[in-house]
Short mmCIF file of C-alpha atoms and ligand atoms in Angstrom, two decimals:
data_model
loop_
_atom_site.label_atom_id
_atom_site.label_comp_id
_atom_site.label_asym_id
_atom_site.label_seq_id
_atom_site.Cartn_x
_atom_site.Cartn_y
_atom_site.Cartn_z
CA MET A 14 34.60 -17.68 19.64
CA GLN A 15 34.59 -20.57 17.15
CA GLN A 16 31.20 -21.69 15.79
CA PRO A 17 30.34 -25.41 15.65
CA LEU A 18 30.84 -26.86 12.13
CA SER A 19 27.10 -27.67 11.69
CA ARG A 20 26.19 -24.03 12.45
CA THR A 21 28.84 -22.72 10.03
CA LEU A 22 27.55 -25.01 7.26
CA ARG A 23 23.96 -23.97 7.90
CA THR A 24 24.94 -20.31 7.83
CA THR A 25 26.77 -20.79 4.51
CA GLU A 26 23.75 -22.60 3.08
CA GLU A 27 21.38 -19.89 4.34
CA ALA A 28 23.57 -17.19 2.80
CA GLY A 29 23.47 -19.12 -0.51
CA VAL A 30 19.68 -19.34 -0.44
CA LEU A 31 19.38 -15.60 0.31
CA GLN A 32 21.71 -14.85 -2.58
CA GLN A 33 19.61 -17.05 -4.90
CA THR A 34 16.46 -15.29 -3.67
CA ARG A 35 17.93 -11.95 -4.67
CA GLU A 36 18.97 -13.35 -8.07
CA PHE A 37 15.49 -14.78 -8.60
CA PHE A 38 13.94 -11.32 -8.31
CA ASN A 39 16.81 -9.31 -9.77
CA LYS A 40 15.48 -9.01 -13.31
CA PRO A 41 14.54 -5.93 -15.30
CA ARG A 42 10.87 -5.31 -16.05
CA ASN A 43 9.84 -6.11 -19.59
CA GLU A 44 8.15 -2.89 -20.66
CA ALA A 45 6.85 -4.49 -23.84
CA LYS A 46 4.87 -7.10 -21.88
CA ALA A 47 1.19 -7.09 -22.73
CA SER A 48 -1.41 -6.35 -20.03
CA PRO A 49 -1.48 -8.74 -17.02
CA ARG A 50 -3.20 -12.09 -17.37
CA PRO A 51 -6.62 -12.51 -15.66
CA ILE A 52 -5.09 -14.40 -12.75
CA GLU A 53 -2.47 -11.70 -12.09
CA LYS A 54 -5.05 -8.93 -12.30
CA PHE A 55 -7.33 -10.81 -9.92
CA ALA A 56 -4.61 -11.31 -7.27
CA PHE A 57 -3.54 -7.67 -7.60
CA ASP A 58 -7.12 -6.40 -7.16
CA GLU A 59 -7.62 -8.61 -4.09
CA ILE A 60 -4.47 -7.18 -2.50
CA VAL A 61 -4.97 -3.50 -3.28
CA ARG A 62 -8.52 -3.48 -1.95
CA LEU A 63 -6.95 -4.08 1.50
CA ILE A 64 -4.77 -0.96 1.25
CA PRO A 65 -6.16 2.20 2.85
CA LYS A 66 -6.34 5.17 0.46
CA GLY A 67 -4.10 8.12 1.30
CA ARG A 68 -3.89 11.89 0.88
CA GLU A 69 -1.60 14.31 -0.89
CA ASP A 70 0.15 15.22 2.41
CA GLN A 71 0.81 11.55 3.34
CA THR A 72 3.77 9.23 2.79
CA ALA A 73 3.56 5.51 2.01
CA LEU A 74 6.43 3.04 2.31
CA ASP A 75 6.35 -0.03 0.02
CA LEU A 76 8.68 -2.77 1.32
CA GLY A 77 9.91 -5.25 -1.31
CA CYS A 78 8.43 -3.10 -4.10
CA HIS A 79 10.05 -5.02 -7.01
CA TRP A 80 8.85 -3.46 -10.32
CA GLY A 81 6.66 -1.01 -8.44
CA ARG A 82 3.17 -2.34 -9.21
CA ILE A 83 1.97 -1.58 -5.66
CA SER A 84 3.97 1.69 -5.49
CA VAL A 85 2.21 2.91 -8.65
CA TRP A 86 -1.17 2.14 -7.11
CA LEU A 87 -0.18 3.95 -3.89
CA ALA A 88 0.99 6.96 -5.92
CA LEU A 89 -2.62 7.55 -7.03
CA SER A 90 -3.60 8.75 -3.57
CA TYR A 91 -0.43 9.28 -1.44
CA GLY A 92 1.57 12.46 -2.08
CA ARG A 93 4.88 10.66 -1.55
CA VAL A 94 5.67 6.99 -2.09
CA ILE A 95 8.94 5.29 -1.18
CA GLY A 96 9.65 1.89 -2.68
CA VAL A 97 12.52 -0.21 -1.37
CA ASP A 98 13.88 -3.52 -2.59
CA PHE A 99 17.23 -5.32 -2.66
CA ALA A 100 16.86 -6.37 -6.31
CA GLU A 101 18.78 -3.61 -8.06
CA LYS A 102 17.74 -4.39 -11.64
CA ALA A 103 14.08 -4.56 -10.62
CA ILE A 104 14.33 -1.19 -8.87
CA ARG A 105 16.13 0.42 -11.82
CA SER A 106 13.42 -0.63 -14.26
CA ALA A 107 10.45 -0.09 -11.91
CA GLU A 108 7.52 1.99 -13.15
CA ARG A 109 8.16 5.69 -12.55
CA ARG A 110 5.73 8.33 -11.30
CA ARG A 111 6.49 11.91 -10.24
CA ASN A 112 5.77 11.11 -6.57
CA ILE A 113 7.60 7.75 -6.26
CA GLU A 114 11.20 7.41 -5.06
CA TYR A 115 12.87 4.02 -5.35
CA PHE A 116 15.80 2.86 -3.21
CA CYS A 117 17.92 -0.23 -3.34
CA LEU A 118 18.04 -1.45 0.26
CA ASP A 119 18.41 -4.87 1.89
CA LEU A 120 15.85 -5.20 4.66
CA ASN A 121 17.93 -7.97 6.27
CA THR A 122 21.02 -5.86 6.76
CA SER A 123 20.05 -2.19 6.33
CA ALA A 124 16.54 -1.75 7.72
CA ASP A 125 17.95 0.86 10.12
CA GLN A 126 18.32 3.12 7.03
CA LEU A 127 14.53 3.35 6.66
CA GLY A 128 14.72 6.24 9.14
CA GLN A 129 16.21 8.50 6.45
CA PHE A 130 12.77 8.81 4.80
CA GLY A 131 11.15 10.37 7.88
CA ALA A 132 7.96 9.25 9.61
CA VAL A 133 5.43 7.49 7.37
CA ASP A 134 1.62 7.19 7.29
CA LEU A 135 1.40 3.78 5.67
CA ILE A 136 3.65 0.74 5.39
CA VAL A 137 2.83 -2.09 2.99
CA ALA A 138 4.76 -5.33 2.77
CA ILE A 139 3.26 -7.59 0.12
CA ALA A 140 4.78 -11.09 -0.09
CA VAL A 141 8.11 -10.05 1.41
CA PHE A 142 8.05 -10.73 5.18
CA GLU A 143 8.24 -14.49 4.56
CA MET A 144 11.70 -13.94 3.00
CA ILE A 145 13.11 -11.81 5.81
CA GLU A 146 15.78 -13.42 7.99
CA ASN A 147 14.73 -11.77 11.23
CA PRO A 148 11.13 -10.47 11.07
CA ALA A 149 11.20 -9.35 14.72
CA ALA A 150 14.18 -7.05 14.04
CA LEU A 151 12.45 -5.56 10.98
CA CYS A 152 9.28 -4.93 13.02
CA ARG A 153 11.33 -3.01 15.60
CA GLN A 154 12.73 -0.80 12.82
CA LEU A 155 9.24 -0.24 11.40
CA ALA A 156 8.05 0.91 14.83
CA LYS A 157 10.68 3.68 14.65
CA VAL A 158 9.46 5.06 11.29
CA ALA A 159 5.70 4.67 11.81
CA LYS A 160 3.69 7.74 12.80
CA ARG A 161 1.23 7.12 15.66
CA SER A 162 -1.59 7.04 13.11
CA CYS A 163 0.35 4.83 10.67
CA LYS A 164 -1.35 1.75 9.24
CA VAL A 165 0.67 -1.32 8.36
CA LEU A 166 -0.56 -3.94 5.90
CA VAL A 167 1.37 -7.18 5.71
CA VAL A 168 0.46 -9.98 3.28
CA ILE A 169 2.36 -13.28 3.37
CA THR A 170 2.10 -16.58 1.56
CA ASN A 171 0.15 -19.26 3.38
CA ARG A 172 2.61 -22.15 3.62
CA ILE A 173 -0.09 -24.78 3.82
CA SER A 174 -2.03 -23.61 0.77
CA ALA A 175 -2.28 -25.56 -2.50
CA ASN A 176 -0.70 -22.54 -4.17
CA TYR A 177 2.44 -22.58 -2.02
CA VAL A 178 2.86 -26.37 -2.17
CA SER A 179 2.54 -26.43 -5.98
CA LEU A 180 5.02 -23.56 -6.35
CA ARG A 181 7.53 -25.33 -4.11
CA ILE A 182 7.17 -28.54 -6.14
CA ALA A 183 7.79 -26.58 -9.36
CA LEU A 184 10.92 -24.99 -7.87
CA TRP A 185 12.14 -28.40 -6.67
CA VAL A 186 11.66 -29.89 -10.16
CA SER A 187 13.41 -26.93 -11.73
CA ARG A 188 16.37 -27.29 -9.34
CA ASN A 189 16.77 -31.02 -9.19
CA LEU A 190 15.63 -32.23 -12.60
CA LEU A 191 16.29 -29.24 -14.84
CA ARG A 192 19.38 -28.05 -12.93
CA HIS A 193 18.28 -24.42 -12.67
CA PRO A 194 19.57 -23.14 -9.32
CA ARG A 195 16.28 -21.53 -8.31
CA ARG A 196 15.51 -21.01 -4.65
CA ILE A 197 13.32 -18.56 -2.80
CA HIS A 198 14.00 -18.20 0.89
CA ASN A 199 11.06 -18.78 3.22
CA ASN A 200 11.52 -18.21 6.93
CA GLY A 201 8.63 -20.52 7.85
CA TYR A 202 6.67 -17.79 9.63
CA SER A 203 2.92 -18.16 9.96
CA ILE A 204 0.74 -15.06 10.17
CA GLU A 205 0.26 -15.73 13.91
CA ARG A 206 4.00 -15.67 14.52
CA LEU A 207 4.31 -12.47 12.54
CA GLU A 208 1.43 -10.99 14.51
CA ASP A 209 3.42 -11.73 17.66
CA CYS A 210 6.48 -9.87 16.26
CA PHE A 211 4.36 -6.79 15.54
CA THR A 212 2.67 -6.91 18.94
CA LYS A 213 6.03 -7.14 20.72
CA SER A 214 7.26 -4.14 18.71
CA GLY A 215 4.39 -1.95 19.94
CA PHE A 216 1.75 -2.50 17.26
CA GLN A 217 -1.82 -3.63 17.70
CA VAL A 218 -3.37 -5.93 15.13
CA GLN A 219 -6.72 -4.51 14.06
CA GLU A 220 -7.84 -6.80 11.27
CA LYS A 221 -6.72 -10.04 9.69
CA GLY A 222 -7.86 -12.44 7.01
CA SER A 223 -7.17 -14.69 4.01
CA ILE A 224 -7.40 -13.93 0.33
CA VAL A 225 -7.26 -15.76 -3.01
CA GLY A 226 -8.67 -19.27 -2.69
CA ILE A 227 -7.67 -20.55 -6.12
CA PRO A 228 -4.13 -21.96 -6.37
CA LEU A 229 -2.65 -19.06 -8.35
CA TYR A 230 0.42 -20.85 -9.60
CA LEU A 231 -1.48 -23.88 -10.97
CA VAL A 232 -4.31 -21.87 -12.49
CA GLY A 233 -1.71 -19.55 -14.01
CA LEU A 234 -0.50 -22.46 -16.15
CA LEU A 235 -3.89 -22.53 -17.92
CA PRO A 236 -4.86 -20.42 -20.95
CA SER A 237 -6.42 -17.04 -20.08
CA VAL A 238 -9.98 -18.13 -20.99
CA LEU A 239 -9.87 -21.01 -18.53
CA GLN A 240 -8.29 -18.82 -15.87
CA ALA A 241 -11.32 -16.52 -16.04
CA THR A 242 -13.62 -19.51 -15.36
CA PHE A 243 -11.64 -20.53 -12.26
CA LEU A 244 -11.70 -16.97 -10.95
CA LYS A 245 -15.48 -17.16 -10.68
CA LEU A 246 -15.02 -20.04 -8.23
CA ASP A 247 -12.62 -18.20 -5.96
CA ARG A 248 -15.06 -17.84 -3.01
CA LEU A 249 -15.70 -21.59 -3.11
CA PHE A 250 -11.98 -22.39 -3.17
CA LEU A 251 -11.41 -19.92 -0.35
CA SER A 252 -13.95 -21.65 1.90
CA LEU A 253 -12.71 -25.15 1.00
CA LEU A 254 -8.92 -24.68 0.84
CA GLY A 255 -8.29 -21.45 2.76
CA GLY A 256 -6.40 -18.53 1.25
CA SER A 257 -3.19 -18.54 -0.77
CA TYR A 258 -2.26 -15.46 1.29
CA HIS A 259 -2.80 -14.38 4.87
CA TRP A 260 -2.83 -10.74 5.89
CA ILE A 261 -2.84 -8.50 8.94
CA CYS A 262 -3.46 -4.80 9.31
CA CYS A 263 -2.00 -3.12 12.38
CA GLN A 264 -1.29 0.26 13.91
CA PRO A 265 0.99 1.49 16.73
CA LYS A 266 -0.67 0.87 20.11
CA ALA A 267 -2.27 3.94 21.62
CA GLU A 268 -0.21 5.15 24.59
CA GLU A 269 -1.85 4.66 28.00
C1 SAM B 322 7.15 -11.78 -4.19
S1 SAM B 322 7.95 -10.27 -4.56
C2 SAM B 322 6.67 -9.11 -4.18
C3 SAM B 322 6.84 -7.82 -4.93
C4 SAM B 322 5.81 -6.72 -4.63
N1 SAM B 322 5.62 -6.50 -3.21
C5 SAM B 322 4.49 -7.03 -5.29
O1 SAM B 322 3.56 -7.46 -4.61
O2 SAM B 322 4.42 -6.86 -6.51
C6 SAM B 322 9.05 -10.09 -3.15
C7 SAM B 322 9.96 -8.90 -3.28
O3 SAM B 322 10.68 -8.74 -2.04
C8 SAM B 322 12.02 -8.42 -2.32
N2 SAM B 322 12.87 -8.81 -1.17
C9 SAM B 322 13.03 -10.05 -0.64
N3 SAM B 322 13.89 -10.00 0.39
C10 SAM B 322 14.26 -8.71 0.52
C11 SAM B 322 15.16 -8.02 1.38
N4 SAM B 322 15.85 -8.67 2.32
N5 SAM B 322 15.32 -6.69 1.25
C12 SAM B 322 14.63 -6.01 0.28
N6 SAM B 322 13.78 -6.60 -0.58
C13 SAM B 322 13.60 -7.93 -0.47
C14 SAM B 322 12.33 -9.21 -3.59
O4 SAM B 322 13.44 -8.69 -4.28
C15 SAM B 322 11.03 -9.07 -4.36
O5 SAM B 322 11.06 -7.94 -5.19
#
């Protein structure tokens, strides 16, 4: 059946944005880079404190693992860690540990391949679900690989935060004034809509919340000393502006 022209154009544009998203992240890690800046360390610490610690006999799955910063943290307590990402160069240069396996896999088109890793005890998806074309379909695949006791932590960007708005403005300026073709796909999902996808796929949301009040992108433009000052005000920013990220933690529903 022929598709209407408007739909075809939109599909072509969407495919272009997804391609640019992959290109945006498809860069090798710079091993010579000095230690993370205060702002990066702060955001990382806020995220990892939400992740349940594992055991030597447990497996963790890191979706959208990029250079493996979360995978490396998981490898400290989980016996086996699987990191997947569609950015090949990022995966190839990701930080190695004896118990981490990295795979190049597109969660939009090949999420059914997650089954090859066997049942998992933990799934983390940090800042990736907002880029997925069909979150409901991915949730259904996750339900197939999650053990009954599996915990799932999903963190997504809050689209109405000062952080997200400032980042989008920067990308717009880069694209339209500096002519760098930089786009990052965002499916427009709120945490509530994502919660609904997980619930419909057989999960039960157990906890939810917001983290990182300071607008990371803007504060990241400041010198490190000033960043440290802003970090002290994070609680205040969080109560005034809401979080730069929203998160949920869920588990497969207990059978009745
Ligand atoms: C914002 S980064 C987050 C990286 C990592 N989770 C972290 O917190 O350090 C998003 C990652 O998701 C990956 N990604 C986006 N869409 C994807 C897809 N369809 N399949 C696999 N990976 C994807 C990107 O390549 C990128 O590495």
